[in-house]
């Protein structure tokens, strides 16, 4: 399965949810996107479910010199969460990475101000929360987000992605009530290989998508 772009992936995800028997049992749904790539995907799902769309801010903390290798994450304005096993293998300490964590936290504040345009974050207690991204590679950001969301006491917590690593999808079942992953290729290398068009999602596009939902709220 290869998706044309994130919007098509979101529509495929929406079709799956509309056929899923559990969807009818979900109450007070809110769809949360992981910026930036998760926003166009989540928008299609939220439209199909006639549910509000919002964002869950997470920034991964990359290894110094190899930023693509995630060793932790920052969620909202919370203290960073590090993957201690990775730090031990790489010979790194949390103290060494705190400057990087502080930088990502500042970036979260800046982006959240721009994306939310003054709107408060939604209350999640007792609601059915669907967290959406464009794919699962290492699972670092999704794991950190799910841990944080669980602390908000939702009634149901669901992770939904179009494609992802089978091992990571299986592992994340420990953090969510359900994990929905449409395509789990055996030889998974990168999210981008499963999209014909995988252009970077810009801040302006995110703001426009969110405003279209806020306007009808």
Tab-separated table of C-alpha atoms in Angstrom:
chain	number	residue	atom	x	y	z
A	1	UNK	CA	0.000	0.000	0.000
A	2	UNK	CA	1.422	3.371	-1.053
A	3	UNK	CA	-0.389	6.652	-0.453
A	4	UNK	CA	-0.534	9.531	-2.916
A	5	UNK	CA	-0.106	12.102	-0.143
A	6	UNK	CA	-1.041	12.720	3.482
A	7	UNK	CA	-4.591	13.783	2.628
A	8	UNK	CA	-5.270	10.526	0.817
A	9	UNK	CA	-3.749	8.618	3.730
A	10	UNK	CA	-6.110	10.472	6.048
A	11	UNK	CA	-9.112	9.568	3.900
A	12	UNK	CA	-8.081	5.914	3.952
A	13	UNK	CA	-7.768	6.110	7.719
A	14	UNK	CA	-11.210	7.731	7.890
A	15	UNK	CA	-12.722	4.937	5.781
A	16	UNK	CA	-11.286	2.396	8.212
A	17	UNK	CA	-12.764	4.166	11.230
A	18	UNK	CA	-16.172	4.448	9.574
A	19	UNK	CA	-16.197	0.648	9.179
A	20	UNK	CA	-14.769	-0.115	12.634
A	21	UNK	CA	-17.509	-1.331	15.023
A	22	UNK	CA	-15.775	0.364	17.964
A	23	UNK	CA	-16.186	3.811	16.392
A	24	UNK	CA	-19.888	3.809	17.205
A	25	UNK	CA	-19.030	3.314	20.875
A	26	UNK	CA	-16.709	6.319	21.035
A	27	UNK	CA	-18.204	9.347	22.761
A	28	UNK	CA	-17.167	13.007	22.714
A	29	UNK	CA	-14.391	12.391	20.186
A	30	UNK	CA	-11.488	14.773	19.721
A	31	UNK	CA	-8.819	14.209	17.069
A	32	UNK	CA	-5.326	15.381	17.982
A	33	UNK	CA	-2.628	15.735	15.338
A	34	UNK	CA	1.104	15.490	15.887
A	35	UNK	CA	2.535	18.463	13.965
A	36	UNK	CA	3.630	18.812	11.432
A	37	UNK	CA	3.027	15.813	9.207
A	38	UNK	CA	0.106	14.491	11.204
A	39	UNK	CA	-2.081	17.548	10.671
A	40	UNK	CA	-3.277	16.915	7.066
A	41	UNK	CA	-3.893	13.259	7.941
A	42	UNK	CA	-5.840	14.093	11.090
A	43	UNK	CA	-7.909	16.740	9.308
A	44	UNK	CA	-9.419	14.152	6.965
A	45	UNK	CA	-10.249	11.838	9.862
A	46	UNK	CA	-11.791	14.636	11.937
A	47	UNK	CA	-13.991	15.723	9.011
A	48	UNK	CA	-15.229	12.175	8.443
A	49	UNK	CA	-16.039	11.699	12.130
A	50	UNK	CA	-17.507	15.204	12.450
A	51	UNK	CA	-15.119	15.721	15.353
A	52	UNK	CA	-13.043	18.702	16.488
A	53	UNK	CA	-9.389	18.834	15.460
A	54	UNK	CA	-6.564	20.090	17.614
A	55	UNK	CA	-2.834	19.551	18.021
A	56	UNK	CA	-0.579	17.764	20.478
A	57	UNK	CA	2.794	19.455	20.535
A	58	UNK	CA	5.802	17.140	20.728
A	59	UNK	CA	9.385	17.729	19.666
A	60	UNK	CA	11.937	14.967	19.537
A	61	UNK	CA	15.387	15.437	21.050
A	62	UNK	CA	18.026	14.242	18.611
A	63	UNK	CA	21.474	12.888	19.324
A	64	UNK	CA	24.162	15.603	19.086
A	65	UNK	CA	25.661	15.399	15.608
A	66	UNK	CA	22.931	13.015	14.462
A	67	UNK	CA	19.645	14.879	14.998
A	68	UNK	CA	17.674	12.257	13.065
A	69	UNK	CA	18.377	9.735	15.856
A	70	UNK	CA	15.809	10.463	18.574
A	71	UNK	CA	16.942	9.944	22.160
A	72	UNK	CA	14.035	11.688	23.871
A	73	UNK	CA	11.140	14.078	23.442
A	74	UNK	CA	9.526	17.164	24.902
A	75	UNK	CA	5.725	17.268	25.197
A	76	UNK	CA	4.027	20.650	25.490
A	77	UNK	CA	5.890	22.605	28.164
A	78	UNK	CA	6.661	19.552	30.304
A	79	UNK	CA	10.075	18.263	31.440
A	80	UNK	CA	11.794	16.184	28.740
A	81	UNK	CA	11.408	12.411	28.589
A	82	UNK	CA	14.593	10.557	27.639
A	83	UNK	CA	15.046	7.021	26.356
A	84	UNK	CA	17.485	5.857	29.000
A	85	UNK	CA	18.468	2.622	27.280
A	86	UNK	CA	19.540	4.577	24.202
A	87	UNK	CA	21.472	7.057	26.331
A	88	UNK	CA	23.386	4.227	27.992
A	89	UNK	CA	24.253	2.625	24.660
A	90	UNK	CA	25.386	5.966	23.209
A	91	UNK	CA	27.260	7.030	26.334
A	92	UNK	CA	25.168	10.171	26.801
A	93	UNK	CA	23.695	11.731	29.928
A	94	UNK	CA	20.468	13.643	30.420
A	95	UNK	CA	22.472	16.647	31.622
A	96	UNK	CA	24.336	16.801	28.306
A	97	UNK	CA	21.052	16.893	26.419
A	98	UNK	CA	19.237	19.489	28.526
A	99	UNK	CA	20.341	22.425	26.290
A	100	UNK	CA	18.808	20.605	23.306
A	101	UNK	CA	15.656	19.916	25.310
A	102	UNK	CA	15.394	23.590	26.287
A	103	UNK	CA	15.737	24.600	22.642
A	104	UNK	CA	12.941	22.227	21.612
A	105	UNK	CA	10.737	23.498	24.444
A	106	UNK	CA	11.175	27.068	23.193
A	107	UNK	CA	10.272	25.899	19.700
A	108	UNK	CA	7.114	24.263	21.069
A	109	UNK	CA	6.056	27.524	22.726
A	110	UNK	CA	6.659	29.466	19.512
A	111	UNK	CA	4.794	27.008	17.288
A	112	UNK	CA	1.915	26.573	19.712
A	113	UNK	CA	1.334	30.322	19.834
A	114	UNK	CA	1.235	30.429	16.063
A	115	UNK	CA	-0.908	27.331	15.572
A	116	UNK	CA	-3.483	27.938	18.293
A	117	UNK	CA	-3.866	31.679	17.633
A	118	UNK	CA	-4.916	32.266	21.224
A	119	UNK	CA	-7.246	29.287	21.612
A	120	UNK	CA	-6.782	27.146	24.746
A	121	UNK	CA	-5.929	23.466	24.554
A	122	UNK	CA	-8.999	21.204	24.721
A	123	UNK	CA	-10.038	19.443	27.921
A	124	UNK	CA	-9.576	15.699	27.475
A	125	UNK	CA	-10.886	14.133	30.680
A	126	UNK	CA	-13.592	11.587	29.899
A	127	UNK	CA	-13.306	12.056	26.120
A	128	UNK	CA	-12.396	9.674	23.312
A	129	UNK	CA	-9.016	10.909	22.089
A	130	UNK	CA	-7.582	9.847	18.725
A	131	UNK	CA	-3.912	10.783	18.289
A	132	UNK	CA	-2.850	10.913	14.627
A	133	UNK	CA	0.489	11.069	12.825
A	134	UNK	CA	1.562	10.410	9.233
A	135	UNK	CA	3.493	7.287	10.242
A	136	UNK	CA	5.454	5.417	12.895
A	137	UNK	CA	9.203	5.064	12.572
A	138	UNK	CA	10.937	4.993	15.969
A	139	UNK	CA	7.762	5.801	17.891
A	140	UNK	CA	9.596	8.235	20.159
A	141	UNK	CA	7.244	11.188	19.687
A	142	UNK	CA	4.077	9.067	19.704
A	143	UNK	CA	5.170	7.284	22.876
A	144	UNK	CA	5.878	10.556	24.684
A	145	UNK	CA	2.564	12.029	23.522
A	146	UNK	CA	0.572	8.972	24.605
A	147	UNK	CA	2.150	9.008	28.058
A	148	UNK	CA	1.240	12.674	28.427
A	149	UNK	CA	-2.299	12.211	27.134
A	150	UNK	CA	-2.939	9.300	29.470
A	151	UNK	CA	-2.306	11.680	32.366
A	152	UNK	CA	-5.261	13.788	31.130
A	153	UNK	CA	-7.605	10.863	31.938
A	154	UNK	CA	-9.356	10.350	28.581
A	155	UNK	CA	-12.113	7.746	28.405
A	156	UNK	CA	-10.427	6.097	25.396
A	157	UNK	CA	-6.990	6.757	23.946
A	158	UNK	CA	-6.372	5.612	20.379
A	159	UNK	CA	-3.283	6.007	18.210
A	160	UNK	CA	-4.023	6.094	14.462
A	161	UNK	CA	-1.479	6.147	11.634
A	162	UNK	CA	-1.570	5.151	7.961
A	163	UNK	CA	1.742	3.250	8.002
A	164	UNK	CA	4.392	2.197	10.456
A	165	UNK	CA	6.961	-0.245	11.718
A	166	UNK	CA	5.247	-3.455	12.895
A	167	UNK	CA	7.512	-3.697	15.945
A	168	UNK	CA	6.849	-0.105	16.990
A	169	UNK	CA	3.088	-0.417	16.457
A	170	UNK	CA	3.079	-3.523	18.645
A	171	UNK	CA	5.122	-1.835	21.373
A	172	UNK	CA	2.846	1.211	21.489
A	173	UNK	CA	-0.141	-0.960	22.384
A	174	UNK	CA	1.172	-0.698	25.933
A	175	UNK	CA	0.502	3.059	25.864
A	176	UNK	CA	-2.898	3.255	24.130
A	177	UNK	CA	-6.221	1.453	24.375
A	178	UNK	CA	-6.026	0.759	20.629
A	179	UNK	CA	-3.394	1.225	17.934
A	180	UNK	CA	-4.702	1.554	14.380
A	181	UNK	CA	-2.013	1.168	11.711
A	182	UNK	CA	-3.358	0.543	8.209
A	183	UNK	CA	-0.132	-0.762	6.710
A	184	UNK	CA	2.708	-2.473	8.582
A	185	UNK	CA	5.258	-3.493	5.940
A	186	UNK	CA	7.683	-6.204	6.964
A	187	UNK	CA	10.664	-4.303	5.592
A	188	UNK	CA	9.917	-0.836	6.946
A	189	UNK	CA	12.708	1.724	6.589
A	190	UNK	CA	11.193	5.197	6.475
A	191	UNK	CA	7.747	6.782	6.453
A	192	UNK	CA	8.496	8.719	3.266
A	193	UNK	CA	8.920	5.581	1.152
A	194	UNK	CA	5.191	4.849	1.530
A	195	UNK	CA	4.082	8.205	0.090
A	196	UNK	CA	4.312	9.281	-3.544
A	197	UNK	CA	4.359	12.911	-2.362
A	198	UNK	CA	5.891	13.594	1.042
A	199	UNK	CA	6.493	17.340	0.969
A	200	UNK	CA	7.211	19.135	4.221
A	201	UNK	CA	4.093	20.544	5.858
A	202	UNK	CA	4.580	24.257	6.504
A	203	UNK	CA	3.371	26.290	9.454
A	204	UNK	CA	1.046	28.315	7.228
A	205	UNK	CA	-0.695	25.154	6.001
A	206	UNK	CA	-1.168	23.981	9.583
A	207	UNK	CA	-2.627	27.320	10.659
A	208	UNK	CA	-5.026	27.313	7.700
A	209	UNK	CA	-6.233	23.771	8.440
A	210	UNK	CA	-6.779	24.495	12.129
A	211	UNK	CA	-8.573	27.767	11.404
A	212	UNK	CA	-10.994	25.967	9.102
A	213	UNK	CA	-11.980	23.756	12.048
A	214	UNK	CA	-11.988	26.538	14.623
A	215	UNK	CA	-14.321	28.573	12.397
A	216	UNK	CA	-16.987	25.860	12.594
A	217	UNK	CA	-16.498	25.051	16.290
